[in-house]
């Protein structure tokens, strides 16, 4: 693979850091270099793992993006999705759009959650789950890599758990506020953006309350050549948009160990609806662009409402109890167009009917877990999760169902054991989760373009036991090795399957195969966290007999194919505190390879394409923190990749190849005593490039030929009180 476009500065940084470097998301703050052993009080607890045991006691690859680092990355790129993508080499390049379709972690879809509440819509995946809360209201982001069923459905690639801000620790009022503005290199008026956010908290004895709001306006985006980037009028875009978010939490400390907490969040992002897309030309390497206009229909938007009630007791009969009940509702409006899929001669002459779809989902869930030490070094966790998700995709202007109302119901008891031996130098961990899943689909009629087929509803179901197990060896504090096996699951995008039925006399009970996409993740890893060094190396391989492969059809819409998928990868991260006080360097590398079975013979024979796997990546960064000054320079090298998408070598299509590119960002913050000033620059060298998804998918579609965003300056002021 070639990286001919590497610039001089990142090469210099790479040379400096070659002896040692670390995964950015797990970089600790600079500390006393005389330290040789980790402080046990600093052990990280991953709440998404459903345990109070520290991360070092789990046979998992995990990272935590702490508050300061999260704020730093959001000032650069603007979203949690971009923050995760910038810091994790195994996460695919983002599409820089509202839709996250094709964005993967370790080659599979991650589960986005807020305090463990799933944000996905598995029945009809709208791929908007990365934009459901403003990052201003987050305390940290937890990453669990690889397939697992710790949070139930959806984590075939891992978990991205967004943990909301903590309750105030002391009586009285406190809070924080943020003001920031952004502009592209040309400082064009239509490219200016801004954000204002504030959070106020109060605590009085056993009671506390927190309320906050955030508003953000985004201008249009320009690429490195100064061209206005094409707006994605169909799937949705973050450029030329506005978003607002409201957050509230009430807490009641029932006694010394028990707490009742209620929080609510509402997030809405809506396009300005005043730009239309102009097709580019792949033949001349001219990306699509946008011009002022009045698109038909309603603006593309994403609205999410979440309410969560949690009761915790850290010392109930010697163990910790967590009871959680939640409600989550999403309303995703997609762009309107005149497409063959929406045509119906009974409504309007074929070729004239305009429509747009809206994906609506409502979740109700309840979760229980209880963990305690049961015998010496043995810790046991038992629990039960339940989830009801009702989803439909309708057509806004003609009041037709594209995907009929479909209810997903999951009941899942689980148990985990963790045994420490030889003064915790050896740990054995394992567990099982039993999933009882049922779908309910009413009778419906498909759209006219599919033949207006009458489909008899049904209640297909499945039951499956998902297991996990692993061993951890930690001969001395700060050095550990582990090996593990874990199963995760999701369901193939049922909505895509239902809406595409085009044959008569279909009965859902006999037709719809909802066999779960069970992906097993096997990995071995080594970690060293001692003194100035933070290093890790992980090799993993995963497979699924009935994967859910996204395949683009002739109408430009993704269909789902059930094919065997095999993925393997290597992740290497090294970090070191450099001799200059306050300076730290890091390097992270991820290699991924994925294959699928194209002919159903049980053997993989072609590569996964760009919609299903990310390119190899190298991340390089330098951090500086001393006194009131903090700074970071980071470069991500997205390495070139080719795809063999046919069993016939002569059928290789060079148009699907990814050329590769590298992006450098920089951010500096200075604490002025009353708050701090932050200046961030994304794409520092104003590189011109085509986004990974556009470069490898829909290679004959000149509309979906998007360039990436050019250099952007963001200046912000934040204050705590």
XYZ file of C-alpha atoms in Angstrom:
721
model
C 0.000 0.000 0.000
C 1.332 3.406 -0.926
C 1.296 6.605 1.070
C 2.961 8.860 -1.471
C 1.119 11.956 -0.248
C 2.637 12.030 3.252
C 3.733 15.562 4.115
C 7.051 16.511 5.677
C 5.774 17.494 9.127
C 3.972 14.202 9.884
C 7.068 12.293 8.666
C 9.215 14.248 11.094
C 6.799 13.514 13.921
C 6.780 9.833 12.964
C 10.557 9.710 13.064
C 10.612 11.328 16.505
C 8.104 8.851 17.886
C 9.244 5.675 16.167
C 10.930 4.207 19.268
C 7.713 4.377 21.256
C 4.211 5.732 20.949
C 0.127 5.032 22.283
C -3.490 4.955 21.402
C -4.665 8.546 21.679
C -7.934 7.656 23.332
C -6.134 6.003 26.230
C -3.318 8.512 26.691
C -3.105 9.513 30.355
C -2.308 13.088 31.267
C 1.395 13.870 31.686
C 2.573 12.798 35.098
C 5.687 12.408 37.197
C 8.152 10.448 35.052
C 9.652 8.872 38.155
C 6.542 6.745 38.578
C 7.199 3.104 37.753
C 3.925 1.489 38.693
C 0.325 2.506 38.041
C -1.687 3.894 40.937
C -4.478 1.462 41.740
C -6.719 4.398 42.624
C -6.543 5.440 38.960
C -7.997 2.157 37.709
C -10.556 2.888 35.007
C -14.099 1.555 35.442
C -15.940 0.952 32.155
C -19.633 1.306 32.975
C -20.603 -0.094 29.562
C -19.041 -3.422 30.638
C -21.812 -3.800 33.281
C -19.314 -4.315 36.109
C -17.513 -2.383 38.845
C -14.305 -4.277 38.174
C -11.522 -2.173 36.632
C -10.770 -2.431 32.927
C -7.550 -4.306 33.720
C -9.657 -7.183 35.115
C -11.539 -7.667 31.825
C -10.357 -9.621 28.755
C -11.321 -6.728 26.490
C -9.744 -3.982 24.453
C -11.137 -0.745 25.894
C -10.448 2.972 25.690
C -11.858 5.980 27.493
C -11.972 9.443 25.945
C -11.982 11.597 29.056
C -13.673 14.993 29.276
C -10.687 17.194 28.417
C -9.683 15.071 25.451
C -13.266 14.818 24.245
C -13.689 18.606 24.369
C -10.398 18.984 22.530
C -11.465 16.664 19.713
C -14.938 18.182 19.463
C -13.366 21.627 19.075
C -11.455 20.205 16.101
C -14.179 18.215 14.371
C -17.495 19.064 16.025
C -19.020 15.687 16.923
C -18.555 12.552 19.009
C -18.401 10.461 15.822
C -15.480 12.515 14.519
C -13.769 12.418 17.920
C -13.902 8.618 18.011
C -12.834 8.385 14.364
C -9.856 10.698 14.946
C -8.598 8.785 17.971
C -9.273 5.162 17.081
C -7.298 3.730 14.131
C -9.820 0.882 13.827
C -12.711 3.259 13.183
C -13.442 4.040 9.554
C -13.120 7.543 8.089
C -16.377 9.369 8.656
C -18.583 10.333 5.736
C -18.733 13.908 7.100
C -22.494 13.674 6.631
C -25.471 13.136 8.930
C -25.746 9.504 7.857
C -23.257 7.062 9.336
C -24.078 4.188 6.961
C -20.855 2.328 6.237
C -18.965 3.776 9.219
C -17.521 0.799 11.065
C -15.401 -0.203 14.046
C -13.178 -3.198 13.347
C -15.126 -3.693 10.127
C -18.533 -3.991 11.797
C -21.190 -1.620 13.068
C -20.694 -0.226 16.580
C -23.524 0.258 19.041
C -23.947 3.890 20.073
C -25.425 4.288 23.542
C -26.058 7.051 26.083
C -25.493 5.704 29.604
C -26.160 2.257 28.143
C -29.381 3.280 26.364
C -29.171 2.064 22.737
C -29.494 4.796 20.127
C -29.756 2.505 17.104
C -32.906 1.481 15.236
C -32.124 -2.155 14.402
C -35.438 -2.945 12.656
C -34.822 -0.207 10.030
C -31.378 1.207 10.476
C -31.528 4.924 9.740
C -27.791 5.310 10.537
C -28.323 8.534 12.486
C -27.330 7.084 15.876
C -24.085 9.081 16.093
C -26.011 12.363 16.387
C -28.367 11.993 19.351
C -26.894 14.230 22.072
C -24.752 17.353 22.086
C -21.208 16.473 23.275
C -21.326 19.465 25.651
C -23.457 17.306 27.968
C -21.017 14.375 28.039
C -18.466 13.539 30.714
C -16.598 10.915 28.702
C -16.937 8.324 25.943
C -16.201 4.641 26.596
C -15.085 2.386 23.760
C -15.288 -1.391 23.917
C -13.757 -2.999 20.837
C -15.019 -6.134 19.145
C -18.254 -8.081 19.051
C -19.974 -8.498 22.409
C -23.452 -8.800 23.880
C -22.800 -6.796 27.064
C -25.375 -4.197 25.991
C -27.593 -6.512 23.953
C -28.323 -6.024 20.272
C -26.078 -4.128 17.895
C -22.501 -4.259 19.182
C -21.019 -6.434 16.429
C -18.110 -4.006 16.054
C -18.047 -2.734 19.615
C -19.721 -0.217 21.912
C -19.473 3.582 21.873
C -21.031 4.506 25.220
C -21.554 8.228 25.830
C -21.626 8.939 29.565
C -23.511 12.092 30.559
C -22.086 14.762 32.879
C -21.739 13.942 36.541
C -23.967 15.266 39.296
C -22.550 18.203 41.289
C -20.309 17.032 44.120
C -20.847 19.918 46.528
C -23.772 21.969 47.801
C -24.539 25.204 46.007
C -24.563 26.344 42.400
C -22.027 25.483 39.723
C -21.922 25.369 35.968
C -20.072 26.041 32.767
C -20.603 27.819 29.490
C -19.161 27.751 25.976
C -19.079 30.250 23.116
C -17.323 29.438 19.866
C -17.208 30.360 16.200
C -15.840 28.588 13.141
C -14.835 29.531 9.605
C -13.199 27.972 6.575
C -9.933 29.176 5.048
C -11.732 31.670 2.818
C -13.799 33.082 5.680
C -16.826 33.039 3.365
C -19.980 34.433 4.959
C -22.022 31.314 4.161
C -19.352 29.111 5.736
C -19.388 30.748 9.158
C -20.699 28.754 12.096
C -21.123 29.193 15.807
C -22.144 27.487 19.021
C -23.429 28.590 22.403
C -23.993 26.196 25.301
C -24.514 26.447 29.049
C -25.068 24.065 31.944
C -26.158 25.023 35.477
C -26.160 22.624 38.423
C -27.374 22.907 42.021
C -27.028 20.630 44.995
C -28.675 20.957 48.379
C -28.223 18.051 50.756
C -29.720 14.904 49.278
C -31.129 16.625 46.182
C -29.449 17.932 43.057
C -30.557 19.294 39.697
C -28.782 20.028 36.436
C -30.201 21.797 33.391
C -28.561 22.914 30.179
C -29.030 23.899 26.584
C -26.877 24.011 23.455
C -27.408 25.627 20.071
C -25.154 25.260 17.047
C -25.301 26.761 13.570
C -23.173 25.221 10.828
C -22.397 26.978 7.593
C -21.695 25.337 4.270
C -18.470 23.335 3.927
C -15.671 24.041 1.449
C -13.007 21.571 0.322
C -9.272 22.198 0.121
C -9.613 23.628 -3.394
C -12.127 26.220 -2.219
C -15.122 24.471 -3.804
C -18.431 24.284 -1.990
C -19.013 20.635 -1.063
C -22.075 18.835 -2.392
C -24.926 18.685 0.102
C -26.352 15.205 0.627
C -29.979 16.041 0.068
C -31.139 12.435 0.320
C -29.439 10.893 3.372
C -28.896 14.162 5.220
C -26.019 16.498 5.917
C -24.482 18.355 8.827
C -23.377 21.299 6.661
C -25.815 24.196 6.311
C -27.741 23.044 9.379
C -28.777 24.052 12.872
C -29.052 21.906 15.966
C -30.267 22.435 19.485
C -30.216 20.208 22.494
C -31.793 20.403 25.950
C -30.611 18.371 28.926
C -32.002 18.008 32.458
C -31.277 15.722 35.399
C -32.734 15.360 38.872
C -31.008 13.335 41.578
C -32.024 12.153 45.041
C -29.517 10.535 47.380
C -31.806 8.150 49.246
C -29.130 7.162 51.761
C -25.366 6.760 51.899
C -25.323 4.061 49.207
C -28.562 4.433 47.215
C -29.343 7.075 44.600
C -32.340 7.722 42.350
C -31.696 9.694 39.187
C -33.828 10.914 36.299
C -32.400 12.520 33.198
C -33.937 13.672 29.929
C -32.322 14.777 26.690
C -33.778 16.213 23.503
C -31.634 16.719 20.421
C -32.652 17.998 17.002
C -30.556 18.709 13.935
C -32.271 20.195 10.885
C -30.894 21.224 7.515
C -31.281 24.850 6.423
C -32.946 23.577 3.250
C -31.554 26.315 1.025
C -28.939 24.472 -1.049
C -29.302 21.906 -3.825
C -26.695 19.507 -5.074
C -24.980 19.721 -8.471
C -23.481 16.535 -9.896
C -19.740 16.285 -10.341
C -17.804 14.148 -12.793
C -15.788 11.128 -11.806
C -14.289 11.046 -15.297
C -12.666 14.449 -14.742
C -12.241 13.972 -10.973
C -14.580 16.896 -10.298
C -16.525 16.441 -7.032
C -20.172 17.363 -6.717
C -20.975 20.804 -5.370
C -23.926 22.851 -4.126
C -25.711 25.996 -5.234
C -28.365 28.129 -3.604
C -31.830 26.753 -4.258
C -35.151 25.683 -2.834
C -35.307 21.902 -2.429
C -38.762 20.362 -2.578
C -40.317 18.833 0.502
C -39.441 19.243 4.162
C -35.889 19.827 5.464
C -33.814 16.781 6.308
C -33.775 16.415 10.083
C -32.956 14.174 13.002
C -34.855 14.408 16.312
C -34.142 12.273 19.372
C -35.794 12.265 22.793
C -34.486 10.174 25.673
C -35.732 9.776 29.249
C -33.938 7.545 31.736
C -34.686 6.600 35.360
C -31.955 4.808 37.312
C -31.800 3.451 40.847
C -28.389 2.397 42.112
C -27.342 0.987 45.458
C -23.633 0.375 45.891
C -24.066 -1.714 49.038
C -27.204 -3.823 48.901
C -26.577 -7.094 50.730
C -22.888 -6.652 50.024
C -23.300 -6.039 46.301
C -24.196 -3.329 43.810
C -27.689 -3.082 42.330
C -28.554 -1.148 39.180
C -32.168 -0.754 38.047
C -32.830 1.217 34.880
C -35.945 2.085 32.875
C -35.811 4.208 29.738
C -37.801 5.670 26.883
C -36.257 6.693 23.569
C -37.955 8.131 20.490
C -36.416 9.099 17.149
C -37.815 10.843 14.096
C -35.494 10.846 11.072
C -36.632 12.730 7.966
C -34.770 11.956 4.749
C -34.561 14.101 1.636
C -37.308 14.070 -0.963
C -36.898 13.186 -4.615
C -38.617 11.780 -7.672
C -37.336 8.224 -7.794
C -38.550 5.037 -9.432
C -39.036 3.480 -5.996
C -41.771 5.981 -5.042
C -43.736 5.925 -8.345
C -47.371 4.786 -8.383
C -49.553 5.412 -11.453
C -52.663 5.318 -9.241
C -51.469 8.507 -7.540
C -49.652 10.431 -10.298
C -48.218 9.830 -13.776
C -45.091 7.687 -13.558
C -42.000 9.837 -13.409
C -43.712 12.787 -11.695
C -44.415 11.571 -8.146
C -42.330 13.301 -5.474
C -42.035 11.862 -1.975
C -39.713 11.574 0.979
C -39.445 9.062 3.781
C -39.390 9.403 7.543
C -38.037 6.726 9.859
C -39.748 6.674 13.259
C -38.772 4.504 16.187
C -39.915 4.241 19.784
C -38.138 2.208 22.463
C -39.161 1.145 25.943
C -36.660 -0.750 28.001
C -35.891 -1.954 31.499
C -32.601 -3.353 32.779
C -31.469 -4.891 36.031
C -28.043 -6.032 37.196
C -26.609 -7.081 40.532
C -22.928 -7.685 41.229
C -21.173 -8.884 44.345
C -18.266 -10.868 45.589
C -19.565 -14.360 46.318
C -16.517 -16.342 47.410
C -13.150 -14.832 48.067
C -11.805 -13.650 44.701
C -14.929 -14.651 42.740
C -17.187 -11.848 41.557
C -20.581 -12.655 40.046
C -22.949 -10.451 38.052
C -26.496 -11.422 37.170
C -29.067 -9.388 35.321
C -32.034 -9.172 33.015
C -32.596 -6.817 30.066
C -35.836 -6.161 28.209
C -36.451 -4.007 25.163
C -39.454 -3.160 22.992
C -38.688 -1.261 19.799
C -41.455 -0.285 17.368
C -40.207 1.135 14.076
C -41.810 2.190 10.814
C -40.671 4.000 7.685
C -43.445 5.937 5.983
C -43.682 8.261 3.004
C -44.417 11.783 4.117
C -46.470 13.149 1.219
C -48.560 10.167 0.142
C -49.133 8.568 3.555
C -47.848 5.165 2.448
C -45.749 2.669 4.399
C -42.383 1.820 2.906
C -41.591 -0.315 5.944
C -44.700 -1.342 7.928
C -44.890 -0.879 11.722
C -42.677 -3.623 13.112
C -42.154 -4.450 16.770
C -38.908 -5.947 18.042
C -39.069 -7.531 21.501
C -36.040 -8.835 23.380
C -35.914 -10.565 26.787
C -32.417 -11.443 27.934
C -31.167 -12.835 31.257
C -27.391 -12.885 31.653
C -24.670 -13.901 34.100
C -20.952 -13.135 34.325
C -18.223 -14.557 36.554
C -14.762 -13.152 37.209
C -12.251 -15.105 39.299
C -8.934 -13.691 40.501
C -6.191 -16.161 41.355
C -2.674 -15.853 42.767
C -3.241 -12.365 44.143
C -5.022 -11.404 40.901
C -2.012 -12.243 38.744
C -4.307 -14.625 36.883
C -7.959 -13.961 36.126
C -10.591 -16.123 34.505
C -13.732 -14.448 33.176
C -16.778 -15.708 31.346
C -20.504 -15.537 31.012
C -23.605 -16.148 28.962
C -26.517 -14.060 27.743
C -29.687 -15.763 26.571
C -31.604 -13.783 23.955
C -35.319 -14.433 23.392
C -36.323 -12.262 20.420
C -39.640 -11.900 18.644
C -40.749 -9.687 15.769
C -44.340 -8.682 15.107
C -45.287 -7.522 11.605
C -48.876 -6.685 10.658
C -50.360 -7.352 7.225
C -49.212 -4.749 4.696
C -48.916 -3.955 1.002
C -45.591 -3.103 -0.611
C -45.124 -0.033 -2.766
C -46.285 -0.155 -6.390
C -42.686 -0.270 -7.627
C -42.339 -3.655 -5.903
C -45.601 -4.871 -7.434
C -48.003 -3.717 -4.695
C -47.757 -7.177 -3.140
C -50.102 -8.074 -0.276
C -47.989 -9.538 2.497
C -49.391 -11.551 5.398
C -47.884 -10.484 8.700
C -46.448 -12.771 11.294
C -44.391 -13.250 14.449
C -41.020 -14.754 13.563
C -38.719 -15.362 16.509
C -35.399 -16.792 17.567
C -33.601 -17.773 20.745
C -29.883 -17.953 21.163
C -27.286 -18.222 23.930
C -24.362 -15.841 23.445
C -21.237 -16.765 25.349
C -17.996 -15.060 26.254
C -14.863 -16.083 28.092
C -11.295 -15.067 28.593
C -8.122 -15.244 30.616
C -5.962 -12.363 31.867
C -2.396 -12.732 33.087
C -0.824 -9.792 34.941
C 2.531 -10.951 36.360
C 3.359 -7.440 37.605
C 1.202 -4.343 37.934
C 0.911 -2.524 34.637
C 1.805 -5.454 32.378
C -0.951 -7.790 31.286
C -1.780 -10.234 28.515
C -5.188 -11.616 27.683
C -7.029 -13.887 25.306
C -10.782 -13.908 24.846
C -13.759 -15.107 22.869
C -17.020 -13.146 22.754
C -20.196 -13.282 20.712
C -22.243 -10.265 19.710
C -25.416 -10.122 17.704
C -27.706 -7.957 15.703
C -30.444 -8.633 13.187
C -30.186 -7.962 9.496
C -31.935 -4.722 8.523
C -35.443 -6.203 8.584
C -36.964 -3.037 7.161
C -34.900 -3.269 3.988
C -35.969 -6.899 3.572
C -39.664 -6.198 4.167
C -39.943 -3.223 1.847
C -38.243 -5.083 -1.025
C -40.709 -8.008 -1.174
C -41.755 -8.273 -4.823
C -43.298 -11.748 -5.096
C -46.935 -12.704 -4.390
C -48.433 -14.693 -1.515
C -45.736 -14.012 1.039
C -46.347 -14.998 4.647
C -43.857 -13.368 7.007
C -43.740 -16.407 9.301
C -42.494 -18.536 6.402
C -40.558 -15.907 4.470
C -38.623 -13.674 6.803
C -35.415 -15.166 8.085
C -34.478 -13.181 11.176
C -31.708 -15.542 12.140
C -29.397 -13.251 14.099
C -26.146 -11.944 12.725
C -23.993 -13.614 15.396
C -20.425 -12.396 15.114
C -17.784 -14.026 17.240
C -14.729 -12.050 18.238
C -11.503 -13.801 19.198
C -8.539 -11.748 20.241
C -5.224 -11.857 22.016
C -3.608 -8.770 23.430
C -0.695 -7.443 25.440
C -0.647 -4.145 27.367
C 2.169 -2.310 29.132
C 1.361 0.719 31.290
C 4.394 1.509 33.428
C 6.258 4.712 34.022
C 6.391 6.821 30.849
C 5.277 3.984 28.558
C 1.761 3.096 27.499
C 1.731 0.334 24.890
C -0.614 -2.290 23.533
C -0.836 -4.785 20.709
C -3.980 -6.728 19.803
C -4.682 -9.288 17.121
C -8.307 -10.227 16.497
C -10.346 -12.242 14.074
C -14.112 -12.498 13.805
C -16.609 -14.314 11.644
C -20.351 -14.574 11.139
C -22.059 -17.364 9.193
C -25.054 -15.187 8.291
C -23.724 -11.659 8.085
C -25.740 -8.620 7.101
C -23.845 -7.279 4.093
C -24.863 -3.896 2.636
C -25.068 -4.122 -1.165
C -25.955 -1.121 -3.339
C -28.654 -1.842 -5.934
C -29.217 -0.190 -9.317
C -31.578 2.403 -7.783
C -28.838 3.629 -5.437
C -30.458 2.029 -2.360
C -28.699 -0.475 -0.097
C -30.106 -3.997 0.131
C -29.103 -6.607 2.699
C -27.529 -9.919 1.732
C -26.988 -12.740 4.227
C -23.440 -13.871 3.555
C -20.617 -15.359 5.563
C -18.153 -12.679 6.657
C -14.637 -13.080 8.029
C -12.531 -10.191 9.343
C -9.107 -10.107 10.945
C -6.994 -7.264 12.144
C -4.025 -5.985 14.086
C -3.980 -2.937 16.358
C -0.718 -1.558 17.726
C -0.544 1.501 19.983
C 2.498 2.941 21.701
C 2.926 6.066 23.776
C 5.699 7.724 25.735
C 6.283 10.813 27.828
C 9.155 12.537 26.079
C 12.145 14.127 27.857
C 10.743 17.642 27.533
C 8.519 18.139 30.572
C 4.853 18.055 29.583
C 5.409 16.537 26.116
C 3.919 13.215 25.095
C 3.966 11.384 21.775
C 1.707 8.653 20.456
C 1.387 6.369 17.463
C -1.453 4.004 16.652
C -1.778 1.611 13.732
C -4.630 -0.622 12.602
C -4.644 -3.200 9.820
C -7.940 -4.753 8.712
C -8.741 -7.433 6.155
C -12.256 -8.649 5.391
C -13.730 -11.256 3.042
C -17.235 -12.517 2.289
C -18.897 -15.488 0.600
C -20.381 -14.283 -2.696
C -21.802 -17.603 -3.964
C -23.160 -19.215 -0.804
C -20.807 -22.184 -0.772
C -19.649 -21.489 2.791
C -16.192 -20.200 1.848
C -15.246 -16.542 1.618
C -14.049 -15.619 -1.851
C -14.168 -11.818 -2.381
C -13.175 -8.725 -0.423
C -15.539 -6.642 1.648
C -16.050 -3.285 -0.052
C -15.724 0.258 1.271
C -19.249 0.228 2.721
C -18.308 -2.671 4.976
C -14.661 -2.223 5.996
C -12.296 0.669 6.626
C -8.804 1.272 5.236
C -5.659 0.638 7.217
C -4.658 3.643 9.260
C -1.708 5.196 11.059
C -2.277 7.885 13.710
C 0.519 10.123 14.962
C 0.176 12.780 17.668
C 2.158 15.096 19.938
C 0.595 16.458 23.139
C 1.899 19.218 25.365
C 0.508 20.207 28.767
C 2.292 22.518 31.156
C 0.773 25.141 33.390
C -2.092 26.978 31.711
C -1.112 25.787 28.196
C -2.210 22.587 26.461
C -1.676 21.752 22.788
C -1.976 18.848 20.387
C -0.935 18.130 16.809
C -2.304 14.961 15.221
C -2.118 13.351 11.799
C -4.208 10.483 10.500
C -2.807 8.571 7.525
C -5.557 6.695 5.684
C -3.655 4.166 3.607
C -4.586 3.166 0.065
C -6.633 0.021 -0.456
C -7.800 -2.044 -3.416
C -10.817 -4.370 -3.474
C -11.212 -7.673 -5.298
C -15.007 -7.718 -5.566
C -15.348 -10.619 -7.987
C -14.112 -14.193 -8.079
C -12.906 -13.427 -11.597
C -9.559 -11.599 -11.306
C -10.093 -10.110 -14.754
C -13.206 -8.348 -13.458
C -11.205 -6.115 -11.107
C -12.635 -2.602 -11.103
C -9.951 0.044 -10.419
C -12.684 2.647 -9.877
C -13.407 1.121 -6.449
C -9.814 1.548 -5.263
C -9.090 3.993 -2.459
C -6.235 6.406 -3.170
C -5.553 7.245 0.469
C -4.935 10.630 2.070
C -3.656 12.164 5.289
C -5.125 14.913 7.451
C -3.382 16.961 10.133
C -5.164 18.837 12.921
C -3.887 21.163 15.637
C -5.416 22.628 18.775
C -4.099 24.913 21.527
C -5.821 26.023 24.733
C -4.746 28.630 27.262
C -6.311 29.046 30.682
C -6.646 32.764 31.345
C -7.813 32.326 34.939
C -11.465 33.033 34.309
C -12.069 30.367 31.695
C -9.970 29.277 28.775
C -9.477 30.173 25.121
C -9.195 27.392 22.534
C -8.053 27.666 18.923
C -8.435 24.545 16.790
C -7.555 23.989 13.148
C -8.793 20.909 11.342
C -7.112 19.844 8.076
C -4.230 22.162 8.881
C -2.605 21.873 5.444
C -5.904 22.320 3.569
C -5.585 18.951 1.819
C -7.907 18.213 -1.099
C -9.319 14.688 -1.095
C -12.348 12.527 -1.858
C -13.980 10.934 1.178
C -13.461 7.207 1.635
C -17.119 6.286 1.163
C -17.406 8.347 -2.039
C -14.122 6.995 -3.385
C -15.072 3.331 -3.021
C -18.895 3.132 -3.254
C -21.361 4.200 -5.966
C -18.410 4.602 -8.309
C -20.687 5.412 -11.269
C -22.782 7.966 -9.367
C -21.638 11.521 -10.027
C -24.019 12.984 -7.456
C -22.504 10.977 -4.617
C -18.961 12.070 -5.443
C -18.151 14.088 -2.330
C -14.911 15.844 -1.508
C -13.778 16.153 2.084
C -13.834 19.292 4.155
C -10.907 21.700 3.838
C -9.185 23.716 6.546
C -11.476 25.009 9.305
C -10.630 27.400 12.144
C -12.566 27.206 15.422
C -12.118 29.763 18.193
C -13.850 29.169 21.508
C -14.096 30.464 25.062
C -15.271 28.275 27.922
C -15.703 29.013 31.592
C -16.571 27.039 34.716
C -18.206 28.600 37.768
